[in-house]
């Protein structure tokens, strides 16, 4: 595709529900990032993939958060037993190569936990 | 660890006026610096970046930023803004491997006619 695509764009979840957020990076991009952006704040790093390998997951806030990229392209961010503090915009970004200096961002998924 | 400060959460300015959006960072190691822009209902887009060489970098739409190592700053400037520059601007830093970006809280630029 022309850009990074994320789905759904909006998700409302009841507290305790599991959610899965999808990211389709730009075709051929090796690196993939997930960020969390709370209201009024800048994006905060969650995790980084190089192809299918998850090389850094230091930003995942708890063990309820899990990300995967099994075939080195599409990635899914899963949040189990959602809590109100999980409400945020989840951004996915990709870059062409390891060490690529320009990351291309999707429009994000806005998650609201009620 | 790195951190990024953007002191101004909102900057109102009239069209054709100059503007400066401030960015300061803290880091114990060398970093690379970026400005991203987010237009309404769109994703973040890279505006400009400093990797090495000349400390003054420019974008294609008239913005420029200057890396100042002694002041640990990377302020964004434009001599004459347009209505279309209305957006939120994020400063970010990365270490050598570009595998993690640290973003500031953002500055909302509101250009008024």
Coordinates of N, CA and C in Angstrom, one line a residue:
Chain A
X1 N 0.8 -1.2 0.0 CA 0.0 0.0 0.0 C 0.9 1.3 0.0
X2 N 0.2 2.4 -0.1 CA 0.9 3.6 -0.2 C 1.5 4.1 1.1
X3 N 0.9 3.7 2.2 CA 1.3 4.1 3.5 C 1.1 3.1 4.5
X4 N 1.4 3.4 5.8 CA 1.1 2.5 6.9 C -0.4 2.5 7.2
X5 N -1.0 1.4 7.3 CA -2.4 1.3 7.5 C -2.7 0.6 8.8
X6 N -3.6 1.2 9.6 CA -3.9 0.7 10.9 C -5.4 0.4 11.0
X7 N -5.8 -0.6 11.6 CA -7.2 -0.9 11.8 C -7.5 -1.6 13.1
X8 N -8.6 -1.3 13.8 CA -9.6 -0.3 13.3 C -9.1 1.1 13.6
X9 N -9.8 2.1 13.1 CA -9.4 3.5 13.4 C -9.8 3.8 14.8
X10 N -11.0 3.3 15.2 CA -11.5 3.6 16.5 C -12.0 2.3 17.1
X11 N -11.8 2.1 18.5 CA -12.2 0.9 19.2 C -12.7 1.3 20.5
X12 N -13.9 0.9 20.9 CA -14.4 1.1 22.2 C -14.5 -0.3 22.9
X13 N -13.8 -0.4 24.0 CA -13.8 -1.7 24.7 C -14.3 -1.5 26.1
X14 N -15.0 -2.5 26.6 CA -15.4 -2.5 28.0 C -14.3 -3.0 28.8
X15 N -14.2 -2.4 30.0 CA -13.1 -2.8 30.9 C -13.0 -4.3 31.1
X16 N -11.9 -4.9 30.9 CA -11.7 -6.3 31.1 C -11.7 -7.1 29.8
X17 N -12.1 -6.4 28.7 CA -12.2 -7.0 27.4 C -10.8 -7.1 26.8
X18 N -10.6 -8.1 25.9 CA -9.3 -8.2 25.2 C -9.5 -7.4 23.8
X19 N -8.5 -6.8 23.3 CA -8.5 -6.1 22.0 C -7.3 -6.5 21.2
X20 N -7.4 -6.4 19.9 CA -6.3 -6.6 19.0 C -6.3 -5.5 18.0
X21 N -5.2 -4.9 17.8 CA -5.0 -3.7 16.9 C -4.0 -4.2 15.8
X22 N -4.4 -3.8 14.6 CA -3.6 -4.3 13.4 C -2.8 -3.2 12.8
X23 N -1.6 -3.6 12.3 CA -0.8 -2.6 11.6 C -0.3 -3.3 10.3
X24 N -0.6 -2.7 9.1 CA 0.0 -3.1 7.9 C 1.1 -2.1 7.5
X25 N 2.4 -2.4 7.6 CA 3.4 -1.5 7.3 C 3.5 -1.3 5.8
X26 N 4.4 -0.4 5.4 CA 4.7 -0.2 4.0 C 5.4 -1.4 3.5
X27 N 5.0 -1.9 2.3 CA 5.6 -3.2 1.8 C 7.1 -3.1 1.7
X28 N 7.8 -4.1 2.2 CA 9.2 -4.1 2.2 C 10.0 -3.5 3.3
X29 N 9.2 -2.8 4.2 CA 9.8 -2.2 5.3 C 10.2 -3.2 6.4
X30 N 11.5 -3.1 6.8 CA 12.0 -4.1 7.7 C 11.7 -3.8 9.2
X31 N 11.7 -2.5 9.5 CA 11.5 -2.1 10.9 C 10.1 -1.7 11.1
X32 N 9.6 -2.1 12.3 CA 8.2 -1.7 12.7 C 8.2 -1.4 14.2
X33 N 7.5 -0.3 14.5 CA 7.4 0.3 15.8 C 6.0 0.4 16.2
X34 N 5.7 0.2 17.5 CA 4.4 0.6 18.1 C 4.7 1.7 19.2
X35 N 3.8 2.7 19.2 CA 3.9 3.8 20.1 C 2.5 3.9 20.7
X36 N 2.5 4.5 22.0 CA 1.2 4.8 22.6 C 1.2 6.3 22.9
X37 N 0.1 6.9 22.5 CA 0.0 8.4 22.7 C -1.2 8.7 23.5
X38 N -1.0 9.1 24.7 CA -2.1 9.5 25.6 C -2.5 10.9 25.3
X39 N -3.7 11.3 25.7 CA -4.2 12.6 25.3 C -3.3 13.7 25.8
X40 N -3.0 14.6 24.9 CA -2.1 15.7 25.3 C -0.7 15.4 25.5
X41 N -0.2 14.2 25.1 CA 1.2 13.9 25.3 C 1.8 13.4 24.0
X42 N 3.1 13.3 23.9 CA 3.7 12.8 22.8 C 3.7 11.3 22.7
X43 N 4.0 10.7 21.6 CA 4.0 9.3 21.5 C 5.1 8.7 22.4
X44 N 4.8 7.6 23.0 CA 5.8 6.9 23.9 C 6.0 5.5 23.3
X45 N 7.3 5.1 23.2 CA 7.7 3.9 22.6 C 7.1 2.7 23.4
X46 N 6.6 1.7 22.6 CA 6.2 0.4 23.2 C 7.1 -0.7 22.8
X47 N 7.3 -0.9 21.5 CA 8.1 -2.1 21.1 C 8.6 -1.9 19.7
X48 N 9.6 -2.7 19.3 CA 10.3 -2.6 18.0 C 10.5 -4.0 17.4
X49 N 10.2 -4.1 16.2 CA 10.5 -5.3 15.4 C 11.5 -5.1 14.3
X50 N 12.4 -6.0 14.1 CA 13.2 -6.0 12.8 C 12.8 -7.3 12.1
X51 N 12.1 -7.2 11.0 CA 11.4 -8.3 10.4 C 10.5 -9.0 11.4
X52 N 10.6 -10.3 11.7 CA 9.7 -11.0 12.6 C 10.2 -11.0 14.0
X53 N 11.5 -10.5 14.2 CA 12.1 -10.5 15.5 C 11.7 -9.3 16.4
X54 N 11.2 -9.5 17.5 CA 10.9 -8.4 18.5 C 12.2 -8.1 19.2
X55 N 12.9 -7.1 18.8 CA 14.2 -6.8 19.4 C 14.1 -5.9 20.7
X56 N 13.1 -5.2 20.9 CA 13.0 -4.3 22.0 C 11.5 -4.3 22.4
X57 N 11.2 -4.7 23.6 CA 9.8 -4.6 24.1 C 9.8 -3.9 25.5
X58 N 10.8 -3.0 25.7 CA 11.0 -2.4 27.0 C 9.9 -1.4 27.3
X59 N 9.2 -0.9 26.3 CA 8.2 0.1 26.6 C 6.8 -0.5 26.9
X60 N 6.6 -1.8 26.7 CA 5.3 -2.4 27.0 C 5.0 -2.2 28.5
X61 N 3.9 -1.6 28.8 CA 3.6 -1.2 30.2 C 3.3 -2.3 31.2
X62 N 2.9 -3.4 30.7 CA 2.6 -4.5 31.6 C 2.5 -5.8 30.7
X63 N 2.4 -6.9 31.4 CA 2.3 -8.2 30.7 C 1.0 -8.4 30.1
X64 N 0.1 -7.4 30.2 CA -1.2 -7.5 29.5 C -1.0 -7.1 28.0
X65 N 0.1 -6.5 27.7 CA 0.4 -6.0 26.4 C 1.3 -7.0 25.7
X66 N 0.9 -7.4 24.4 CA 1.7 -8.4 23.7 C 1.6 -8.0 22.2
X67 N 2.8 -8.0 21.5 CA 2.8 -7.7 20.1 C 3.5 -8.8 19.4
X68 N 3.1 -9.0 18.1 CA 3.7 -10.0 17.3 C 3.7 -9.5 15.9
X69 N 4.7 -10.2 15.1 CA 4.8 -9.9 13.7 C 5.3 -11.2 13.0
X70 N 4.5 -12.2 13.0 CA 5.0 -13.6 12.7 C 5.6 -13.8 11.4
X71 N 5.2 -13.0 10.4 CA 5.8 -13.2 9.0 C 6.6 -12.0 8.6
X72 N 6.9 -11.1 9.5 CA 7.8 -10.0 9.2 C 7.1 -8.9 8.4
X73 N 5.7 -9.0 8.3 CA 5.0 -7.9 7.7 C 4.0 -7.3 8.6
X74 N 2.7 -7.8 8.5 CA 1.7 -7.3 9.4 C 2.0 -7.6 10.8
X75 N 1.6 -6.6 11.7 CA 1.8 -6.8 13.1 C 0.5 -6.6 13.9
X76 N 0.4 -7.2 15.0 CA -0.8 -7.1 15.8 C -0.3 -6.7 17.3
X77 N -1.0 -5.7 17.8 CA -0.8 -5.4 19.2 C -2.0 -5.8 20.0
X78 N -1.8 -6.7 20.9 CA -2.9 -7.2 21.7 C -2.9 -6.7 23.1
X79 N -4.0 -6.3 23.6 CA -4.1 -5.9 25.0 C -5.1 -6.7 25.7
X80 N -4.7 -7.4 26.7 CA -5.6 -8.3 27.5 C -6.2 -7.6 28.7
X81 N -7.4 -7.9 29.0 CA -8.1 -7.4 30.2 C -7.9 -5.9 30.3
X82 N -8.4 -5.2 29.3 CA -8.2 -3.7 29.2 C -8.6 -3.0 30.4
X83 N -7.9 -1.9 30.7 CA -8.1 -1.0 31.9 C -8.3 0.4 31.3
X84 N -8.9 1.2 32.1 CA -9.2 2.6 31.7 C -7.9 3.3 31.3
X85 N -6.8 3.0 32.0 CA -5.6 3.7 31.7 C -5.0 3.3 30.4
X86 N -5.5 2.3 29.7 CA -5.1 1.9 28.4 C -5.7 2.8 27.3
X87 N -6.6 3.6 27.7 CA -7.2 4.5 26.7 C -6.2 5.4 26.1
X88 N -6.0 5.4 24.8 CA -4.9 6.2 24.2 C -5.1 6.0 22.6
X89 N -4.2 6.7 21.9 CA -4.1 6.4 20.5 C -2.8 5.5 20.3
X90 N -3.0 4.4 19.6 CA -1.9 3.5 19.4 C -1.4 3.7 18.0
X91 N -0.1 4.1 17.9 CA 0.5 4.4 16.6 C 1.4 3.3 16.1
X92 N 1.4 3.0 14.9 CA 2.3 2.1 14.3 C 3.2 2.8 13.3
X93 N 4.5 2.5 13.2 CA 5.4 3.1 12.2 C 6.3 2.1 11.6
X94 N 6.7 2.4 10.4 CA 7.7 1.4 9.8 C 8.8 2.2 9.1
X95 N 9.9 1.6 9.0 CA 11.0 2.2 8.2 C 11.7 1.2 7.3
X96 N 12.3 1.7 6.3 CA 12.8 0.8 5.2 C 13.8 -0.3 5.7
X97 N 14.7 0.2 6.5 CA 15.8 -0.7 6.9 C 16.1 -0.6 8.3
X98 N 16.8 -1.5 8.8 CA 17.4 -1.4 10.2 C 18.2 -0.1 10.2
X99 N 17.9 0.7 11.2 CA 18.6 2.0 11.2 C 18.1 3.0 10.2
X100 N 17.0 2.8 9.6 CA 16.4 3.8 8.7 C 16.0 5.0 9.5
X101 N 16.4 6.2 9.0 CA 16.2 7.4 9.8 C 14.9 8.0 9.7
X102 N 14.1 7.6 8.7 CA 12.7 8.1 8.6 C 11.7 7.0 8.9
X103 N 10.9 7.3 9.9 CA 9.8 6.4 10.3 C 8.5 6.9 9.7
X104 N 7.7 6.1 9.0 CA 6.5 6.5 8.4 C 5.4 6.0 9.4
X105 N 4.5 6.9 9.8 CA 3.5 6.6 10.8 C 2.1 6.4 10.1
X106 N 1.4 5.5 10.7 CA 0.0 5.3 10.4 C -0.9 6.4 11.1
X107 N -2.2 6.4 10.9 CA -3.0 7.4 11.5 C -3.4 7.0 12.9
X108 N -3.1 5.8 13.3 CA -3.4 5.4 14.6 C -4.7 4.7 14.9
X109 N -4.8 4.0 16.0 CA -6.1 3.4 16.5 C -6.4 4.1 17.8
X110 N -7.5 4.8 17.9 CA -8.0 5.4 19.1 C -8.7 4.4 19.9
X111 N -8.2 4.0 21.1 CA -8.8 3.0 21.9 C -9.4 3.7 23.1
X112 N -10.7 3.5 23.4 CA -11.4 4.0 24.5 C -11.9 2.9 25.3
X113 N -11.5 2.8 26.6 CA -11.9 1.7 27.5 C -12.9 2.3 28.4
X114 N -14.1 1.8 28.4 CA -15.2 2.3 29.3 C -15.6 1.3 30.4
Chain B
X1 N 19.2 7.5 29.5 CA 17.9 7.7 28.9 C 17.9 9.1 28.3
X2 N 17.0 9.3 27.4 CA 16.8 10.6 26.8 C 15.4 11.1 27.2
X3 N 15.3 12.5 27.2 CA 14.0 13.1 27.3 C 14.0 14.4 26.5
X4 N 12.8 14.7 26.1 CA 12.6 15.9 25.2 C 11.6 16.8 25.9
X5 N 11.9 18.1 25.9 CA 11.0 19.1 26.4 C 10.6 20.1 25.4
X6 N 9.3 20.3 25.3 CA 8.7 21.3 24.4 C 7.9 22.2 25.4
X7 N 8.5 23.4 25.7 CA 7.9 24.2 26.7 C 6.6 24.8 26.4
X8 N 6.3 25.0 25.1 CA 5.1 25.7 24.7 C 4.1 24.6 24.2
X9 N 3.0 24.5 24.9 CA 2.0 23.5 24.5 C 1.2 24.1 23.3
X10 N 1.0 25.4 23.3 CA 0.2 26.0 22.2 C 0.9 27.3 21.8
X11 N 1.0 27.6 20.5 CA 1.5 28.8 20.0 C 0.5 29.4 19.0
X12 N -0.2 30.5 19.4 CA -1.0 31.2 18.4 C -0.2 32.3 17.7
X13 N -0.4 32.4 16.4 CA 0.4 33.3 15.6 C -0.5 33.8 14.4
X14 N -0.3 35.0 14.0 CA -1.0 35.5 12.8 C -0.2 35.1 11.5
X15 N -1.0 34.9 10.5 CA -0.5 34.6 9.2 C 0.6 35.6 8.8
X16 N 1.7 35.1 8.2 CA 2.8 35.8 7.7 C 3.8 36.3 8.8
X17 N 3.5 36.0 10.0 CA 4.4 36.3 11.1 C 5.4 35.2 11.3
X18 N 6.6 35.5 11.9 CA 7.6 34.5 12.2 C 7.2 33.7 13.4
X19 N 7.7 32.5 13.5 CA 7.4 31.6 14.6 C 8.6 30.8 15.0
X20 N 8.8 30.5 16.3 CA 9.8 29.6 16.8 C 9.2 28.7 17.7
X21 N 9.3 27.4 17.5 CA 8.9 26.3 18.4 C 10.1 25.8 19.1
X22 N 10.1 25.8 20.4 CA 11.3 25.4 21.2 C 11.3 23.9 21.5
X23 N 12.5 23.4 21.4 CA 12.8 22.0 21.8 C 14.1 21.9 22.5
X24 N 14.1 21.3 23.6 CA 15.3 21.0 24.4 C 15.3 19.5 24.7
X25 N 16.5 18.9 24.7 CA 16.6 17.5 25.0 C 17.7 17.3 26.1
X26 N 17.6 16.2 26.7 CA 18.7 15.8 27.7 C 19.1 14.4 27.3
X27 N 20.4 14.2 27.2 CA 21.0 12.9 26.9 C 22.4 12.8 27.3
X28 N 22.8 11.6 27.7 CA 24.2 11.4 28.1 C 25.1 10.9 26.9
X29 N 24.4 10.7 25.8 CA 25.2 10.2 24.6 C 24.7 11.1 23.4
X30 N 25.5 10.9 22.3 CA 25.1 11.6 21.1 C 23.8 11.2 20.6
X31 N 23.0 12.1 20.1 CA 21.7 11.8 19.6 C 21.5 12.4 18.3
X32 N 20.4 11.9 17.6 CA 20.0 12.5 16.4 C 18.6 13.2 16.6
X33 N 18.3 14.2 15.9 CA 17.2 15.0 16.2 C 16.2 15.2 15.1
X34 N 14.9 15.2 15.4 CA 13.9 15.2 14.4 C 12.8 16.1 14.8
X35 N 12.1 16.7 13.8 CA 10.8 17.3 14.0 C 9.8 16.6 13.1
X36 N 8.7 16.2 13.7 CA 7.6 15.6 13.1 C 6.4 16.5 13.1
X37 N 5.5 16.5 12.1 CA 4.3 17.3 12.1 C 3.1 16.4 12.0
X38 N 2.0 16.8 12.7 CA 0.8 16.1 12.5 C -0.3 17.0 12.2
X39 N -0.8 17.0 10.9 CA -1.9 17.8 10.5 C -3.2 17.1 11.0
X40 N -4.3 17.9 11.1 CA -5.5 17.3 11.6 C -6.0 16.1 10.9
X41 N -6.3 15.0 11.6 CA -6.8 13.8 11.1 C -5.8 13.0 10.2
X42 N -4.5 13.3 10.4 CA -3.5 12.6 9.7 C -2.4 12.0 10.6
X43 N -1.6 11.1 10.1 CA -0.5 10.6 10.9 C 0.7 11.5 11.0
X44 N 1.6 11.2 11.8 CA 2.8 12.0 12.0 C 3.6 11.9 10.7
X45 N 4.2 13.0 10.3 CA 5.1 13.1 9.1 C 6.4 13.7 9.4
X46 N 7.5 13.2 8.9 CA 8.8 13.8 9.2 C 8.9 15.1 8.5
X47 N 9.3 16.1 9.3 CA 9.4 17.5 8.7 C 10.9 17.7 8.3
X48 N 11.8 17.5 9.3 CA 13.2 17.6 9.0 C 14.0 16.8 10.1
X49 N 15.3 16.6 9.8 CA 16.1 15.9 10.8 C 17.5 16.4 10.7
X50 N 18.2 16.2 11.9 CA 19.6 16.5 12.0 C 20.3 15.2 12.3
X51 N 21.3 14.8 11.4 CA 22.1 13.6 11.7 C 23.5 13.9 11.9
X52 N 24.1 14.8 11.1 CA 25.5 15.2 11.2 C 25.7 16.3 10.2
X53 N 26.9 16.9 10.2 CA 27.2 18.0 9.3 C 26.7 19.3 9.7
X54 N 26.2 20.1 8.8 CA 25.7 21.4 9.1 C 24.6 21.4 10.2
X55 N 24.8 22.3 11.1 CA 23.8 22.3 12.2 C 22.5 22.9 11.9
X56 N 22.4 23.6 10.7 CA 21.2 24.2 10.3 C 20.6 23.3 9.2
X57 N 19.4 22.8 9.4 CA 18.7 21.9 8.5 C 17.4 22.6 8.1
X58 N 17.0 22.3 6.9 CA 15.8 22.9 6.3 C 14.8 21.9 5.8
X59 N 13.5 22.3 5.8 CA 12.5 21.5 5.1 C 12.1 22.1 3.8
X60 N 11.3 21.3 3.0 CA 10.9 21.8 1.7 C 9.9 22.9 1.8
X61 N 9.2 23.0 2.9 CA 8.1 24.0 3.0 C 8.5 25.2 3.9
X62 N 9.8 25.5 4.0 CA 10.3 26.8 4.6 C 10.6 26.7 6.0
X63 N 10.4 25.6 6.7 CA 10.9 25.5 8.1 C 12.4 25.2 8.2
X64 N 13.0 25.6 9.3 CA 14.4 25.3 9.5 C 14.6 25.1 11.0
X65 N 15.6 24.3 11.3 CA 15.9 24.0 12.7 C 17.4 24.0 12.9
X66 N 17.9 24.5 14.0 CA 19.3 24.5 14.2 C 19.7 23.7 15.5
X67 N 20.6 22.8 15.3 CA 21.1 22.0 16.4 C 22.2 22.8 17.1
X68 N 21.9 22.9 18.4 CA 22.9 23.6 19.3 C 23.3 22.7 20.4
X69 N 24.5 22.1 20.3 CA 24.9 21.1 21.2 C 25.1 21.6 22.6
X70 N 25.7 22.8 22.7 CA 26.0 23.4 24.0 C 24.7 23.7 24.8
X71 N 23.7 24.1 24.1 CA 22.4 24.4 24.8 C 21.4 23.2 24.7
X72 N 21.8 22.1 24.1 CA 21.0 20.9 23.9 C 19.6 21.3 23.4
X73 N 19.6 22.1 22.3 CA 18.4 22.6 21.7 C 18.3 22.3 20.3
X74 N 17.1 22.3 19.8 CA 16.8 22.0 18.3 C 15.5 22.8 18.0
X75 N 15.6 24.1 18.1 CA 14.4 24.9 17.9 C 14.0 25.0 16.4
X76 N 12.7 25.0 16.2 CA 12.1 25.0 14.8 C 11.7 26.4 14.5
X77 N 12.0 26.9 13.4 CA 11.6 28.3 13.0 C 11.1 28.4 11.6
X78 N 10.2 29.4 11.4 CA 9.8 29.7 10.1 C 9.6 31.2 10.0
X79 N 10.2 31.9 9.0 CA 10.1 33.4 9.0 C 8.7 33.9 8.7
X80 N 7.9 33.1 8.0 CA 6.5 33.6 7.6 C 5.6 32.4 7.5
X81 N 4.6 32.3 8.4 CA 3.8 31.1 8.5 C 2.5 31.3 7.6
X82 N 2.0 30.2 7.2 CA 0.7 30.2 6.4 C -0.3 29.5 7.2
X83 N -1.6 29.7 6.9 CA -2.7 29.1 7.5 C -2.5 27.6 7.5
X84 N -2.0 27.1 6.4 CA -1.8 25.6 6.2 C -0.7 25.0 7.1
X85 N 0.0 25.8 7.8 CA 1.0 25.3 8.8 C 0.3 25.0 10.1
X86 N -0.9 25.3 10.3 CA -1.6 24.9 11.5 C -1.6 23.4 11.7
X87 N -1.0 23.0 12.8 CA -0.8 21.5 13.0 C -0.1 21.4 14.4
X88 N 0.1 20.1 14.8 CA 0.9 19.9 16.0 C 2.3 19.4 15.6
X89 N 3.3 20.0 16.3 CA 4.7 19.7 15.9 C 5.3 19.0 17.1
X90 N 6.0 17.9 16.8 CA 6.7 17.1 17.8 C 8.2 17.0 17.5
X91 N 8.9 17.3 18.6 CA 10.4 17.1 18.5 C 10.7 15.7 19.0
X92 N 11.7 15.1 18.4 CA 12.1 13.7 18.8 C 13.6 13.5 18.7
X93 N 14.1 12.7 19.6 CA 15.5 12.3 19.5 C 15.6 10.8 19.4
X94 N 16.7 10.4 18.8 CA 17.0 8.9 18.7 C 18.5 8.7 18.9
X95 N 18.8 7.6 19.4 CA 20.2 7.2 19.5 C 20.7 6.6 18.1
X96 N 22.0 6.2 18.1 CA 22.6 5.9 16.8 C 21.9 4.8 16.0
X97 N 21.1 3.9 16.6 CA 20.6 2.8 15.8 C 19.1 3.1 15.3
X98 N 18.6 4.2 15.7 CA 17.3 4.7 15.2 C 16.2 3.6 15.5
X99 N 16.4 2.8 16.5 CA 15.4 1.8 16.9 C 14.4 2.2 17.9
X100 N 14.6 3.4 18.4 CA 13.7 4.0 19.4 C 13.7 5.5 19.3
X101 N 12.6 6.1 19.2 CA 12.5 7.5 19.2 C 11.8 8.0 20.5
X102 N 12.4 9.1 21.1 CA 11.8 9.7 22.2 C 11.1 11.0 21.8
X103 N 9.9 11.2 22.0 CA 9.1 12.4 21.6 C 8.9 13.3 22.7
X104 N 8.8 14.6 22.4 CA 8.3 15.6 23.3 C 6.8 15.6 23.3
X105 N 6.2 16.4 24.2 CA 4.8 16.4 24.3 C 4.0 17.1 23.2
X106 N 4.7 17.8 22.3 CA 4.1 18.5 21.2 C 3.8 19.9 21.5
X107 N 3.8 20.7 20.4 CA 3.3 22.1 20.4 C 2.3 22.3 19.3
X108 N 1.2 22.8 19.7 CA 0.1 23.1 18.7 C 0.3 24.5 18.2
X109 N 0.5 24.5 16.9 CA 0.7 25.8 16.2 C -0.6 26.2 15.6
X110 N -1.2 27.3 15.9 CA -2.5 27.8 15.4 C -2.2 29.1 14.7
X111 N -2.3 29.0 13.3 CA -2.1 30.2 12.5 C -3.4 30.9 12.2
X112 N -3.5 32.1 12.6 CA -4.8 32.8 12.4 C -4.7 33.8 11.3
X113 N -5.8 34.0 10.6 CA -5.8 35.0 9.5 C -5.7 36.5 9.9

